[in-house]
């Protein structure tokens, strides 16, 4: 409901009204003049805005199919909501995953008939290759959508209310320096460059970071490179060793596309296959992937005493806590070594 009150400084009557979009409270106000006329104008405006807000709520509910709400209808309102404060890339990617893998089956039943078991089985069937952590993340995205539906009055109870997010397990080192050197020496030119970049920067493999790196983001005078995080929608600056910067200068002379990792003069969207073939040549376990070089980078920094907060920034983790959770075993191992340096009292 709106309110009318005299402004404490100017004395003008003010009309104020608000509405909610999800958990967000949006408030507007307007000065309507002095005296009795100003008061009446403010009351009239408040009444009009209250009526509009109620009409908007009713229209939104009426647009749903009576008392029976289907998931595809909920998803349309969810992605259209102004108050949905999620990264644009996330919304685009999640919407595509829903449309390609889940919406057809999820949309078959009214939301009141969707159960935790049904939705969980559907996600596992749609993404059989995904890790349990990734499957859990998808379930929590759907859970978030159900919560949105409850806030908007589309349903009363979240069928995934007992689903808990699984955290990523601690990362154990699968590669050492000697193995990474052998991989680089055996790999094709573009794959070897990718390995070198990963080992020196710790960026995420794939098109999101590694394959999007360009020479025009190298800060030559500062011995650093700027990296755009598609995941977290922000830039970060990673310092570069002088020896690696020298290699970048040499690569740049032969480069045609502007992208640091290129194949036949063009940007590539994946070099995972080339990396896998190199691993096969060296008879390296099939569980090893490019991401393990990123883990090696992080482990090296932590093992050499770089503060967790600094490592977290370089890795683009959401928080230092996340770095600790994933790499606590590395830090614990180093503290045990540190204790050995204590002198004996005897």
Tab-separated table of C-alpha atoms in Angstrom:
chain	number	residue	atom	x	y	z
A	1	UNK	CA	0.000	0.000	0.000
A	2	UNK	CA	1.137	3.530	-0.761
A	3	UNK	CA	1.449	6.345	1.755
A	4	UNK	CA	0.981	10.125	1.735
A	5	UNK	CA	3.025	12.453	3.955
A	6	UNK	CA	4.295	16.046	4.064
A	7	UNK	CA	7.974	16.385	3.221
A	8	UNK	CA	9.837	17.377	6.428
A	9	UNK	CA	11.913	20.031	4.621
A	10	UNK	CA	9.824	21.452	1.781
A	11	UNK	CA	6.364	20.898	3.239
A	12	UNK	CA	5.072	19.470	-0.050
A	13	UNK	CA	2.843	16.412	0.131
A	14	UNK	CA	4.602	13.317	-1.156
A	15	UNK	CA	3.034	10.188	-2.624
A	16	UNK	CA	5.092	7.062	-1.969
A	17	UNK	CA	4.328	3.549	-3.195
A	18	UNK	CA	6.239	0.302	-3.495
A	19	UNK	CA	6.009	-3.231	-4.800
A	20	UNK	CA	8.063	-6.404	-4.490
A	21	UNK	CA	9.889	-8.324	-7.195
A	22	UNK	CA	11.004	-11.535	-5.565
A	23	UNK	CA	12.825	-10.521	-2.387
A	24	UNK	CA	13.579	-7.053	-3.723
A	25	UNK	CA	11.455	-4.131	-2.487
A	26	UNK	CA	11.169	-1.386	-5.106
A	27	UNK	CA	10.056	2.035	-3.915
A	28	UNK	CA	8.993	5.160	-5.831
A	29	UNK	CA	7.770	8.560	-4.701
A	30	UNK	CA	6.626	11.875	-6.175
A	31	UNK	CA	6.030	15.368	-4.780
A	32	UNK	CA	2.449	16.522	-5.486
A	33	UNK	CA	2.277	20.093	-4.202
A	34	UNK	CA	1.366	22.119	-1.120
A	35	UNK	CA	-1.709	22.390	1.061
A	36	UNK	CA	-5.000	20.565	0.687
A	37	UNK	CA	-4.700	20.364	-3.095
A	38	UNK	CA	-1.269	18.765	-2.830
A	39	UNK	CA	-2.583	16.272	-0.294
A	40	UNK	CA	-5.532	15.301	-2.509
A	41	UNK	CA	-3.255	14.944	-5.550
A	42	UNK	CA	-0.906	12.695	-3.573
A	43	UNK	CA	-3.783	10.528	-2.303
A	44	UNK	CA	-5.144	10.206	-5.834
A	45	UNK	CA	-1.744	9.179	-7.208
A	46	UNK	CA	-1.245	6.597	-4.461
A	47	UNK	CA	-4.681	5.105	-5.159
A	48	UNK	CA	-3.914	4.907	-8.890
A	49	UNK	CA	-0.513	3.273	-8.354
A	50	UNK	CA	-1.913	0.782	-5.825
A	51	UNK	CA	-4.567	-0.188	-8.363
A	52	UNK	CA	-1.950	-0.615	-11.103
A	53	UNK	CA	0.246	-2.774	-8.884
A	54	UNK	CA	-2.679	-5.004	-7.907
A	55	UNK	CA	-3.722	-5.285	-11.551
A	56	UNK	CA	-0.189	-6.265	-12.525
A	57	UNK	CA	-0.122	-8.986	-9.850
A	58	UNK	CA	-3.498	-10.327	-10.958
A	59	UNK	CA	-2.513	-10.288	-14.640
A	60	UNK	CA	0.669	-12.212	-13.849
A	61	UNK	CA	-1.229	-14.880	-11.957
A	62	UNK	CA	-3.985	-15.014	-14.574
A	63	UNK	CA	-1.371	-15.582	-17.270
A	64	UNK	CA	-0.649	-18.928	-15.655
A	65	UNK	CA	-3.021	-21.754	-16.461
A	66	UNK	CA	-5.457	-21.418	-13.578
A	67	UNK	CA	-4.453	-23.404	-10.517
A	68	UNK	CA	-2.285	-25.752	-12.596
A	69	UNK	CA	1.185	-24.312	-13.145
A	70	UNK	CA	3.682	-26.043	-15.429
A	71	UNK	CA	7.438	-25.717	-15.176
A	72	UNK	CA	7.873	-24.170	-18.622
A	73	UNK	CA	5.527	-21.351	-17.578
A	74	UNK	CA	7.505	-20.814	-14.389
A	75	UNK	CA	10.784	-20.714	-16.339
A	76	UNK	CA	9.451	-18.016	-18.682
A	77	UNK	CA	8.562	-15.778	-15.730
A	78	UNK	CA	11.828	-16.632	-13.974
A	79	UNK	CA	14.101	-15.543	-16.828
A	80	UNK	CA	11.950	-12.491	-17.582
A	81	UNK	CA	11.992	-11.220	-13.979
A	82	UNK	CA	13.649	-7.816	-13.607
A	83	UNK	CA	14.761	-8.701	-10.088
A	84	UNK	CA	16.732	-11.762	-11.215
A	85	UNK	CA	20.226	-10.600	-10.297
A	86	UNK	CA	22.264	-13.329	-11.954
A	87	UNK	CA	25.200	-12.927	-14.369
A	88	UNK	CA	23.995	-12.590	-17.956
A	89	UNK	CA	26.272	-15.433	-19.132
A	90	UNK	CA	24.892	-17.720	-16.411
A	91	UNK	CA	21.295	-16.964	-17.382
A	92	UNK	CA	22.057	-17.613	-21.060
A	93	UNK	CA	23.890	-20.886	-20.380
A	94	UNK	CA	21.342	-22.196	-17.883
A	95	UNK	CA	18.427	-21.302	-20.150
A	96	UNK	CA	20.052	-23.226	-23.008
A	97	UNK	CA	20.687	-26.267	-20.799
A	98	UNK	CA	17.057	-26.229	-19.695
A	99	UNK	CA	15.730	-25.948	-23.234
A	100	UNK	CA	18.075	-28.590	-24.662
A	101	UNK	CA	17.979	-31.229	-21.933
A	102	UNK	CA	15.305	-30.733	-19.281
A	103	UNK	CA	12.345	-28.585	-20.245
A	104	UNK	CA	10.608	-31.133	-22.444
A	105	UNK	CA	10.380	-33.658	-19.586
A	106	UNK	CA	9.982	-31.166	-16.740
A	107	UNK	CA	7.121	-29.503	-18.588
A	108	UNK	CA	5.067	-32.697	-18.839
A	109	UNK	CA	3.756	-32.607	-15.275
A	110	UNK	CA	2.151	-29.846	-13.203
A	111	UNK	CA	4.644	-28.501	-10.673
A	112	UNK	CA	2.524	-29.864	-7.831
A	113	UNK	CA	3.304	-33.363	-9.134
A	114	UNK	CA	7.055	-32.858	-9.463
A	115	UNK	CA	8.915	-34.734	-6.735
A	116	UNK	CA	12.517	-34.697	-5.597
A	117	UNK	CA	13.025	-38.233	-6.898
A	118	UNK	CA	11.576	-37.439	-10.327
A	119	UNK	CA	13.610	-34.256	-10.836
A	120	UNK	CA	16.825	-35.857	-9.528
A	121	UNK	CA	16.444	-38.875	-11.821
A	122	UNK	CA	15.731	-36.571	-14.749
A	123	UNK	CA	18.892	-34.518	-14.149
A	124	UNK	CA	21.042	-37.655	-13.808
A	125	UNK	CA	19.564	-39.091	-17.004
A	126	UNK	CA	19.991	-35.816	-18.917
A	127	UNK	CA	23.620	-35.332	-17.795
A	128	UNK	CA	25.100	-38.827	-17.329
A	129	UNK	CA	28.663	-37.639	-18.005
A	130	UNK	CA	28.504	-34.789	-15.485
A	131	UNK	CA	30.175	-35.152	-12.097
A	132	UNK	CA	28.011	-35.495	-8.961
A	133	UNK	CA	29.014	-31.930	-8.047
A	134	UNK	CA	27.791	-30.615	-11.417
A	135	UNK	CA	24.550	-32.616	-11.205
A	136	UNK	CA	24.046	-31.190	-7.715
A	137	UNK	CA	24.594	-27.674	-9.065
A	138	UNK	CA	21.887	-28.196	-11.706
A	139	UNK	CA	19.455	-29.459	-9.066
A	140	UNK	CA	20.142	-26.366	-6.991
A	141	UNK	CA	19.501	-24.128	-10.008
A	142	UNK	CA	16.089	-25.783	-10.368
A	143	UNK	CA	15.561	-25.462	-6.613
A	144	UNK	CA	16.255	-21.738	-6.962
A	145	UNK	CA	13.581	-21.528	-9.663
A	146	UNK	CA	11.074	-23.280	-7.403
A	147	UNK	CA	11.873	-20.790	-4.624
A	148	UNK	CA	11.162	-17.998	-7.089
A	149	UNK	CA	7.805	-19.661	-7.798
A	150	UNK	CA	6.978	-19.741	-4.089
A	151	UNK	CA	7.855	-16.043	-3.708
A	152	UNK	CA	5.552	-15.195	-6.613
A	153	UNK	CA	2.721	-17.396	-5.357
A	154	UNK	CA	2.900	-19.958	-8.171
A	155	UNK	CA	3.319	-22.905	-5.785
A	156	UNK	CA	3.294	-23.498	-2.048
A	157	UNK	CA	6.130	-25.947	-1.447
A	158	UNK	CA	9.530	-26.576	-3.014
A	159	UNK	CA	9.887	-30.243	-4.040
A	160	UNK	CA	13.682	-29.846	-3.839
A	161	UNK	CA	13.681	-28.191	-0.406
A	162	UNK	CA	15.791	-30.994	1.105
A	163	UNK	CA	18.391	-31.012	-1.694
A	164	UNK	CA	21.769	-29.804	-0.437
A	165	UNK	CA	24.539	-28.511	-2.646
A	166	UNK	CA	27.547	-30.798	-2.933
A	167	UNK	CA	30.858	-29.024	-2.575
A	168	UNK	CA	33.746	-29.737	-4.900
A	169	UNK	CA	36.080	-32.331	-3.389
A	170	UNK	CA	39.611	-31.468	-2.403
A	171	UNK	CA	41.915	-31.365	-5.410
A	172	UNK	CA	44.720	-33.893	-5.348
A	173	UNK	CA	47.715	-33.355	-7.582
A	174	UNK	CA	47.830	-35.717	-10.569
A	175	UNK	CA	50.674	-34.000	-12.434
A	176	UNK	CA	54.169	-32.967	-11.387
A	177	UNK	CA	56.667	-30.654	-13.063
A	178	UNK	CA	58.428	-33.454	-14.928
A	179	UNK	CA	55.153	-34.777	-16.372
A	180	UNK	CA	54.104	-31.296	-17.488
A	181	UNK	CA	57.462	-30.834	-19.226
A	182	UNK	CA	57.040	-34.153	-21.047
A	183	UNK	CA	53.517	-33.180	-22.090
A	184	UNK	CA	54.764	-29.871	-23.505
A	185	UNK	CA	57.642	-31.526	-25.375
A	186	UNK	CA	55.403	-34.214	-26.898
A	187	UNK	CA	52.398	-32.041	-27.774
A	188	UNK	CA	51.702	-30.348	-31.106
A	189	UNK	CA	52.630	-26.664	-31.355
A	190	UNK	CA	49.293	-25.112	-30.333
A	191	UNK	CA	48.721	-27.687	-27.589
A	192	UNK	CA	52.248	-27.139	-26.227
A	193	UNK	CA	51.577	-23.402	-26.083
A	194	UNK	CA	48.315	-24.046	-24.227
A	195	UNK	CA	50.162	-26.209	-21.691
A	196	UNK	CA	52.793	-23.492	-21.219
A	197	UNK	CA	50.128	-20.815	-20.657
A	198	UNK	CA	48.195	-22.946	-18.164
A	199	UNK	CA	51.350	-23.695	-16.177
A	200	UNK	CA	52.313	-20.006	-16.025
A	201	UNK	CA	48.920	-18.398	-15.418
A	202	UNK	CA	46.554	-20.998	-13.947
A	203	UNK	CA	43.691	-19.772	-16.165
A	204	UNK	CA	40.676	-21.967	-16.805
A	205	UNK	CA	41.104	-24.239	-19.846
A	206	UNK	CA	38.747	-23.949	-22.787
A	207	UNK	CA	37.110	-21.004	-24.557
A	208	UNK	CA	36.026	-19.269	-21.344
A	209	UNK	CA	39.584	-18.118	-20.533
A	210	UNK	CA	42.570	-19.935	-22.068
A	211	UNK	CA	41.414	-19.854	-25.687
A	212	UNK	CA	40.059	-16.306	-25.364
A	213	UNK	CA	43.422	-14.839	-24.364
A	214	UNK	CA	44.665	-12.244	-26.835
A	215	UNK	CA	47.976	-10.488	-27.286
A	216	UNK	CA	46.264	-7.118	-26.857
A	217	UNK	CA	45.451	-8.054	-23.238
A	218	UNK	CA	49.131	-8.600	-22.400
A	219	UNK	CA	50.502	-5.705	-20.344
A	220	UNK	CA	54.006	-5.847	-21.770
A	221	UNK	CA	55.386	-2.966	-19.714
A	222	UNK	CA	54.000	-4.435	-16.484
A	223	UNK	CA	54.841	-8.106	-17.178
A	224	UNK	CA	51.241	-9.194	-16.705
A	225	UNK	CA	48.139	-10.263	-18.590
A	226	UNK	CA	44.518	-9.259	-18.073
A	227	UNK	CA	42.062	-12.162	-18.066
A	228	UNK	CA	38.296	-11.853	-18.409
A	229	UNK	CA	36.377	-14.315	-16.242
A	230	UNK	CA	33.237	-15.378	-18.096
A	231	UNK	CA	32.247	-17.318	-14.983
A	232	UNK	CA	32.391	-14.398	-12.548
A	233	UNK	CA	32.019	-11.518	-15.022
A	234	UNK	CA	35.147	-9.606	-14.013
A	235	UNK	CA	38.725	-8.893	-15.046
A	236	UNK	CA	41.774	-10.028	-13.125
A	237	UNK	CA	45.446	-9.323	-13.701
A	238	UNK	CA	47.966	-12.154	-13.545
A	239	UNK	CA	51.695	-11.313	-13.268
A	240	UNK	CA	53.990	-13.100	-15.727
A	241	UNK	CA	57.537	-14.356	-15.238
A	242	UNK	CA	60.143	-12.647	-17.413
A	243	UNK	CA	61.063	-15.962	-19.055
A	244	UNK	CA	57.450	-16.622	-20.054
A	245	UNK	CA	56.960	-13.044	-21.283
A	246	UNK	CA	59.975	-13.571	-23.559
A	247	UNK	CA	58.276	-16.638	-25.054
A	248	UNK	CA	55.076	-14.675	-25.629
A	249	UNK	CA	57.035	-12.043	-27.576
A	250	UNK	CA	58.510	-14.774	-29.783
A	251	UNK	CA	55.109	-16.404	-30.381
A	252	UNK	CA	53.556	-13.047	-31.243
A	253	UNK	CA	55.910	-12.574	-34.207
A	254	UNK	CA	54.386	-15.619	-35.936
A	255	UNK	CA	50.785	-15.046	-34.791
A	256	UNK	CA	48.039	-14.167	-37.298
A	257	UNK	CA	44.736	-14.199	-35.400
A	258	UNK	CA	45.553	-12.083	-32.353
A	259	UNK	CA	44.574	-14.994	-30.090
A	260	UNK	CA	47.554	-16.385	-28.200
A	261	UNK	CA	46.550	-19.994	-28.835
A	262	UNK	CA	45.737	-20.433	-32.513
A	263	UNK	CA	45.707	-23.231	-35.071
A	264	UNK	CA	46.552	-22.481	-38.687
A	265	UNK	CA	46.170	-18.785	-38.053
A	266	UNK	CA	42.706	-18.974	-36.506
A	267	UNK	CA	41.198	-19.031	-33.026
A	268	UNK	CA	40.263	-22.481	-31.765
A	269	UNK	CA	37.450	-23.387	-29.381
A	270	UNK	CA	38.979	-26.534	-27.897
A	271	UNK	CA	42.339	-28.243	-27.572
A	272	UNK	CA	41.185	-30.925	-25.134
A	273	UNK	CA	41.396	-33.588	-27.847
A	274	UNK	CA	44.996	-32.710	-28.671
A	275	UNK	CA	45.861	-32.809	-24.965
A	276	UNK	CA	44.204	-36.212	-24.588
A	277	UNK	CA	46.152	-37.625	-27.534
A	278	UNK	CA	49.398	-36.371	-26.001
A	279	UNK	CA	48.508	-38.061	-22.701
A	280	UNK	CA	47.781	-41.300	-24.558
A	281	UNK	CA	51.188	-41.168	-26.278
A	282	UNK	CA	52.860	-40.858	-22.887
A	283	UNK	CA	50.554	-43.492	-21.353
A	284	UNK	CA	49.301	-40.986	-18.777
A	285	UNK	CA	46.144	-41.963	-16.887
A	286	UNK	CA	42.886	-41.079	-18.659
A	287	UNK	CA	41.673	-39.186	-15.584
A	288	UNK	CA	44.268	-36.465	-16.246
A	289	UNK	CA	42.928	-33.391	-18.047
A	290	UNK	CA	44.013	-29.837	-18.820
A	291	UNK	CA	42.384	-28.639	-15.611
A	292	UNK	CA	45.015	-30.577	-13.671
A	293	UNK	CA	47.646	-28.088	-14.854
A	294	UNK	CA	45.547	-25.329	-13.283
A	295	UNK	CA	45.491	-27.384	-10.049
A	296	UNK	CA	49.261	-27.798	-10.277
A	297	UNK	CA	49.654	-24.003	-10.635
A	298	UNK	CA	47.558	-23.398	-7.518
A	299	UNK	CA	49.354	-26.091	-5.534
A	300	UNK	CA	52.773	-24.654	-6.420
A	301	UNK	CA	51.790	-21.203	-5.182
A	302	UNK	CA	50.368	-22.492	-1.905
A	303	UNK	CA	53.326	-24.835	-1.330
A	304	UNK	CA	55.709	-21.911	-1.727
A	305	UNK	CA	53.994	-19.816	0.906
A	306	UNK	CA	51.900	-17.463	-1.238
A	307	UNK	CA	49.011	-16.178	0.943
A	308	UNK	CA	45.702	-17.952	0.387
A	309	UNK	CA	43.931	-14.670	-0.392
A	310	UNK	CA	46.441	-13.871	-3.148
A	311	UNK	CA	46.103	-17.347	-4.633
A	312	UNK	CA	42.324	-17.056	-4.497
A	313	UNK	CA	42.460	-13.833	-6.547
A	314	UNK	CA	44.827	-15.318	-9.131
A	315	UNK	CA	42.657	-18.439	-9.460
A	316	UNK	CA	39.487	-16.304	-9.625
A	317	UNK	CA	37.870	-18.315	-6.846
A	318	UNK	CA	34.729	-16.820	-5.356
A	319	UNK	CA	36.429	-16.538	-1.959
A	320	UNK	CA	39.549	-17.481	-0.024
A	321	UNK	CA	37.365	-20.008	1.812
A	322	UNK	CA	36.785	-21.846	-1.455
A	323	UNK	CA	40.543	-22.062	-2.009
A	324	UNK	CA	41.028	-23.355	1.528
A	325	UNK	CA	38.264	-25.934	1.159
A	326	UNK	CA	39.736	-27.323	-2.055
A	327	UNK	CA	43.430	-27.154	-1.192
A	328	UNK	CA	43.499	-27.484	2.602
A	329	UNK	CA	45.507	-30.703	2.345
A	330	UNK	CA	48.316	-28.802	0.590
A	331	UNK	CA	48.479	-26.178	3.339
A	332	UNK	CA	48.255	-28.795	6.108
A	333	UNK	CA	51.126	-30.714	4.509
A	334	UNK	CA	53.278	-27.584	4.473
A	335	UNK	CA	52.555	-26.790	8.120
A	336	UNK	CA	53.783	-30.254	9.040
A	337	UNK	CA	57.036	-29.533	7.186
A	338	UNK	CA	57.301	-26.161	8.920
A	339	UNK	CA	57.092	-27.777	12.364
A	340	UNK	CA	60.204	-29.812	11.551
A	341	UNK	CA	62.193	-26.553	11.555
A	342	UNK	CA	61.479	-25.929	15.251
A	343	UNK	CA	64.590	-26.353	17.412
A	344	UNK	CA	64.630	-29.034	20.095
A	345	UNK	CA	64.499	-27.771	23.660
A	346	UNK	CA	66.826	-30.522	24.846
